[in-house]
Short mmCIF file of C-alpha atoms in Angstrom, two decimals:
data_model
loop_
_atom_site.label_atom_id
_atom_site.label_comp_id
_atom_site.label_asym_id
_atom_site.label_seq_id
_atom_site.Cartn_x
_atom_site.Cartn_y
_atom_site.Cartn_z
CA GLY A 658 -36.65 9.62 -39.22
CA GLN A 659 -39.56 11.90 -39.58
CA ASN A 660 -43.41 11.48 -40.19
CA ILE A 661 -45.20 14.58 -41.31
CA ASP A 662 -48.84 14.45 -42.12
CA GLN A 663 -51.01 17.18 -44.00
CA PRO A 664 -54.04 17.17 -46.05
CA THR A 665 -53.41 16.81 -49.79
CA GLU A 666 -55.89 19.29 -50.85
CA MET A 667 -58.37 21.81 -49.43
CA THR A 668 -60.77 24.07 -51.19
CA ALA A 669 -62.36 27.42 -49.95
CA THR A 670 -63.97 30.69 -51.25
CA GLU A 671 -62.68 34.14 -51.52
CA GLY A 672 -63.01 36.17 -48.31
CA ALA A 673 -63.18 32.88 -46.33
CA ILE A 674 -60.74 31.45 -43.44
CA VAL A 675 -59.09 28.09 -43.74
CA GLN A 676 -57.03 26.13 -41.61
CA ILE A 677 -54.41 24.02 -42.74
CA ASN A 678 -53.30 21.31 -40.13
CA CYS A 679 -49.87 19.67 -39.95
CA THR A 680 -48.94 16.75 -37.54
CA TYR A 681 -45.51 15.62 -37.19
CA GLN A 682 -43.23 13.03 -35.41
CA THR A 683 -39.52 13.83 -35.34
CA SER A 684 -36.68 13.46 -33.00
CA GLY A 685 -34.57 16.53 -31.88
CA PHE A 686 -37.20 19.09 -32.63
CA ASN A 687 -36.03 22.77 -33.00
CA GLY A 688 -39.37 24.40 -34.71
CA LEU A 689 -41.58 24.34 -37.58
CA PHE A 690 -41.68 26.45 -40.81
CA TRP A 691 -44.51 27.07 -43.12
CA TYR A 692 -43.70 27.68 -46.72
CA GLN A 693 -46.00 28.70 -49.66
CA GLN A 694 -45.29 27.58 -53.15
CA HIS A 695 -47.10 28.56 -56.29
CA ALA A 696 -47.44 26.17 -59.18
CA GLY A 697 -44.27 26.47 -61.25
CA GLU A 698 -42.39 28.61 -58.63
CA ALA A 699 -39.92 28.10 -55.84
CA PRO A 700 -41.23 27.89 -51.91
CA THR A 701 -41.10 31.00 -50.12
CA PHE A 702 -41.05 31.52 -46.28
CA LEU A 703 -44.25 32.19 -44.60
CA SER A 704 -43.48 31.51 -40.91
CA TYR A 705 -41.29 29.72 -38.19
CA ASN A 706 -42.82 28.67 -34.54
CA VAL A 707 -40.30 27.76 -32.12
CA LEU A 708 -42.32 28.25 -29.04
CA ASP A 709 -45.90 27.04 -28.22
CA GLY A 710 -48.70 29.34 -29.25
CA LEU A 711 -50.20 31.40 -32.09
CA GLU A 712 -47.79 33.82 -34.30
CA GLU A 713 -49.92 36.61 -36.14
CA LYS A 714 -48.65 38.15 -39.42
CA GLY A 715 -51.24 39.95 -41.23
CA ARG A 716 -53.66 37.67 -42.87
CA PHE A 717 -51.65 34.75 -42.10
CA SER A 718 -51.05 32.89 -38.61
CA SER A 719 -49.50 30.05 -37.44
CA PHE A 720 -49.86 27.81 -34.17
CA LEU A 721 -47.56 25.15 -32.71
CA SER A 722 -48.07 22.64 -29.95
CA ARG A 723 -44.83 20.95 -29.33
CA SER A 724 -46.09 18.36 -26.91
CA LYS A 725 -49.04 17.29 -29.52
CA GLY A 726 -46.53 17.34 -32.44
CA TYR A 727 -49.31 19.55 -34.14
CA SER A 728 -49.22 22.74 -35.96
CA TYR A 729 -51.75 24.87 -38.10
CA LEU A 730 -51.63 27.60 -40.88
CA LEU A 731 -54.45 29.96 -40.47
CA LEU A 732 -55.31 32.04 -43.72
CA LYS A 733 -58.04 34.84 -43.16
CA GLU A 734 -59.79 36.87 -46.04
CA LEU A 735 -58.60 34.57 -48.49
CA GLN A 736 -57.91 35.89 -51.69
CA MET A 737 -57.30 34.18 -55.10
CA LYS A 738 -53.92 34.71 -55.24
CA ASP A 739 -53.64 32.36 -51.95
CA SER A 740 -54.42 29.34 -54.34
CA ALA A 741 -50.96 27.40 -53.56
CA SER A 742 -49.26 24.65 -52.08
CA TYR A 743 -48.48 25.07 -48.42
CA LEU A 744 -45.50 23.02 -47.04
CA CYS A 745 -45.05 22.23 -43.23
CA ALA A 746 -41.42 21.63 -42.28
CA PRO A 747 -40.32 20.78 -38.86
CA SER A 748 -36.67 21.10 -38.50
CA ASN A 749 -34.48 18.91 -36.34
CA SER A 750 -31.14 19.55 -34.20
CA GLY A 751 -28.14 18.20 -35.05
CA TYR A 752 -27.34 19.27 -38.71
CA SER A 753 -30.72 21.41 -38.50
CA THR A 754 -32.07 20.22 -41.76
CA LEU A 755 -35.48 20.74 -43.04
CA THR A 756 -37.97 17.82 -43.71
CA PHE A 757 -40.95 19.06 -45.93
CA GLY A 758 -44.26 17.45 -46.08
CA LYS A 759 -45.95 16.75 -49.13
CA GLY A 760 -47.89 19.83 -49.20
CA THR A 761 -51.41 21.00 -48.87
CA MET A 762 -52.86 22.24 -52.36
CA LEU A 763 -55.32 25.20 -51.23
CA LEU A 764 -57.51 26.25 -54.22
CA VAL A 765 -59.70 29.14 -53.67
CA SER A 766 -62.62 29.89 -55.81
CA PRO A 767 -64.48 33.04 -56.51
CA ASP B 629 -32.63 40.27 -51.09
CA VAL B 630 -31.24 37.26 -50.94
CA LYS B 631 -30.72 35.94 -54.59
CA VAL B 632 -30.13 32.24 -55.23
CA THR B 633 -29.33 31.63 -58.93
CA GLN B 634 -29.84 28.34 -60.45
CA SER B 635 -28.11 28.24 -63.82
CA SER B 636 -30.68 26.55 -65.99
CA ARG B 637 -34.57 26.73 -65.88
CA TYR B 638 -34.98 23.57 -68.21
CA LEU B 639 -32.69 20.74 -69.28
CA VAL B 640 -33.12 17.94 -71.48
CA LYS B 641 -30.30 15.18 -71.11
CA ARG B 642 -30.07 11.49 -72.60
CA THR B 643 -29.75 8.34 -70.39
CA GLY B 644 -26.07 8.05 -69.37
CA GLU B 645 -24.85 11.55 -69.49
CA LYS B 646 -23.00 13.72 -66.96
CA VAL B 647 -25.15 16.35 -65.68
CA PHE B 648 -24.18 19.44 -63.67
CA LEU B 649 -26.44 21.53 -62.04
CA GLU B 650 -25.17 24.76 -60.65
CA CYS B 651 -26.52 26.91 -57.82
CA VAL B 652 -24.98 30.25 -56.58
CA GLN B 653 -26.02 32.60 -53.69
CA ASP B 654 -24.91 36.18 -53.18
CA MET B 655 -25.68 36.46 -49.53
CA ASP B 656 -22.64 34.65 -47.89
CA HIS B 657 -24.82 31.84 -46.53
CA GLU B 658 -22.81 29.11 -44.65
CA ASN B 659 -25.36 26.49 -45.57
CA MET B 660 -26.71 25.24 -49.15
CA PHE B 661 -29.03 22.34 -50.12
CA TRP B 662 -30.36 20.41 -53.18
CA TYR B 663 -33.76 19.13 -53.12
CA ARG B 664 -35.75 17.49 -55.63
CA GLN B 665 -39.49 17.72 -55.85
CA ASP B 666 -41.65 15.09 -57.56
CA PRO B 667 -45.43 15.09 -57.80
CA GLY B 668 -47.15 13.09 -54.67
CA LEU B 669 -43.72 12.81 -52.95
CA GLY B 670 -42.80 16.57 -52.14
CA LEU B 671 -39.55 17.96 -51.42
CA ARG B 672 -36.77 15.44 -50.68
CA LEU B 673 -33.10 16.44 -49.43
CA ILE B 674 -30.41 15.00 -51.56
CA TYR B 675 -27.19 16.58 -50.30
CA PHE B 676 -26.31 19.74 -47.99
CA SER B 677 -23.06 21.47 -47.14
CA TYR B 678 -22.33 23.30 -44.13
CA ASP B 679 -18.87 25.02 -45.26
CA VAL B 680 -16.64 24.85 -48.26
CA LYS B 681 -15.36 21.60 -49.14
CA MET B 682 -17.94 19.96 -46.85
CA LYS B 683 -20.85 17.70 -47.71
CA GLU B 684 -23.31 15.47 -46.01
CA LYS B 685 -25.98 13.05 -47.51
CA GLY B 686 -29.57 13.64 -47.17
CA ASP B 687 -32.57 11.07 -47.45
CA ILE B 688 -31.88 10.32 -51.20
CA PRO B 689 -28.18 10.88 -52.16
CA GLU B 690 -27.93 7.63 -54.62
CA GLY B 691 -27.12 8.57 -57.87
CA TYR B 692 -25.87 12.10 -57.00
CA SER B 693 -22.74 13.70 -55.72
CA VAL B 694 -22.07 17.30 -55.09
CA SER B 695 -19.34 20.06 -55.27
CA ARG B 696 -18.80 23.01 -52.82
CA GLU B 697 -15.40 24.41 -53.79
CA LYS B 698 -16.54 27.93 -53.05
CA LYS B 699 -18.69 29.29 -50.45
CA GLU B 700 -21.18 30.79 -52.72
CA ARG B 701 -21.49 27.93 -55.11
CA PHE B 702 -22.96 24.39 -54.80
CA SER B 703 -23.06 21.82 -57.48
CA LEU B 704 -25.48 18.64 -57.87
CA ILE B 705 -23.61 16.17 -60.30
CA LEU B 706 -25.56 13.30 -61.78
CA GLU B 707 -22.71 10.87 -63.10
CA SER B 708 -24.70 8.90 -65.07
CA ALA B 709 -28.35 10.45 -65.68
CA SER B 710 -31.16 7.93 -65.45
CA THR B 711 -34.80 8.47 -66.60
CA ASN B 712 -35.88 8.13 -62.75
CA GLN B 713 -33.80 11.61 -62.10
CA THR B 714 -36.20 13.45 -64.30
CA SER B 715 -37.44 15.81 -61.61
CA MET B 716 -37.43 19.34 -60.44
CA TYR B 717 -34.48 20.21 -58.75
CA LEU B 718 -34.39 23.08 -56.07
CA CYS B 719 -31.33 24.67 -54.83
CA ALA B 720 -31.51 26.61 -51.38
CA SER B 721 -29.32 28.47 -48.81
CA SER B 722 -29.67 29.65 -45.30
CA MET B 723 -27.54 31.55 -42.42
CA GLU B 724 -29.25 30.32 -39.40
CA ALA B 725 -32.51 28.87 -37.95
CA GLN B 726 -32.87 27.13 -41.33
CA LYS B 727 -34.87 29.53 -42.87
CA LEU B 728 -34.21 28.66 -46.56
CA PHE B 729 -34.05 30.88 -49.61
CA PHE B 730 -34.72 28.85 -52.80
CA GLY B 731 -33.63 29.33 -56.42
CA SER B 732 -36.34 29.11 -58.95
CA GLY B 733 -35.42 25.49 -60.04
CA THR B 734 -34.44 23.43 -62.61
CA GLN B 735 -36.58 21.28 -64.51
CA LEU B 736 -34.58 18.25 -65.75
CA SER B 737 -35.80 15.62 -68.25
CA VAL B 738 -33.69 12.55 -68.72
CA LEU B 739 -34.75 10.71 -72.04
#
């Protein structure tokens, strides 16, 4: 089975930087996804890390340490529209299904 | 753009009814998935399929079945709906590397 741990809620102000952490324990690890989900909408893909290190994509970056079972999503220059739930999802080998964490609800205030 | 279409956005059914949730994708993806999402529990995998007429149980298959007669269509069936199946149901498809494309979801209420 898999065990995925991420904070339930975080708050930040516009223009700030926030880091959302995710720790996981899984067998046959392939890589780790981050998804964004706005209230009432479907999750959308943000990033996928296979190798250790930082992947930067505009205001969003994602980091992975395979040996530590640890990832984080870094959001810079926060905007109100970044208020959403952020889902950490390690993928495993075999059938390569995704198991999602319960999500971190980020609230960005003015 | 990949499009995953779920037939209903909102659905209200009675206990004991047979319920069909339909999902169609237009990108020729091999893989299709059904998740349910509940507050405090996150997204949980019900069933998935890697090919036509093929199905695999996910983490919570009890009370559900699926059908994949054509590559583009993956149906979730509740044989006898119960109140604890009230939930948001999300269909997804992917080609490789498990990058999922989700439909907009069906909010099912079982009364």
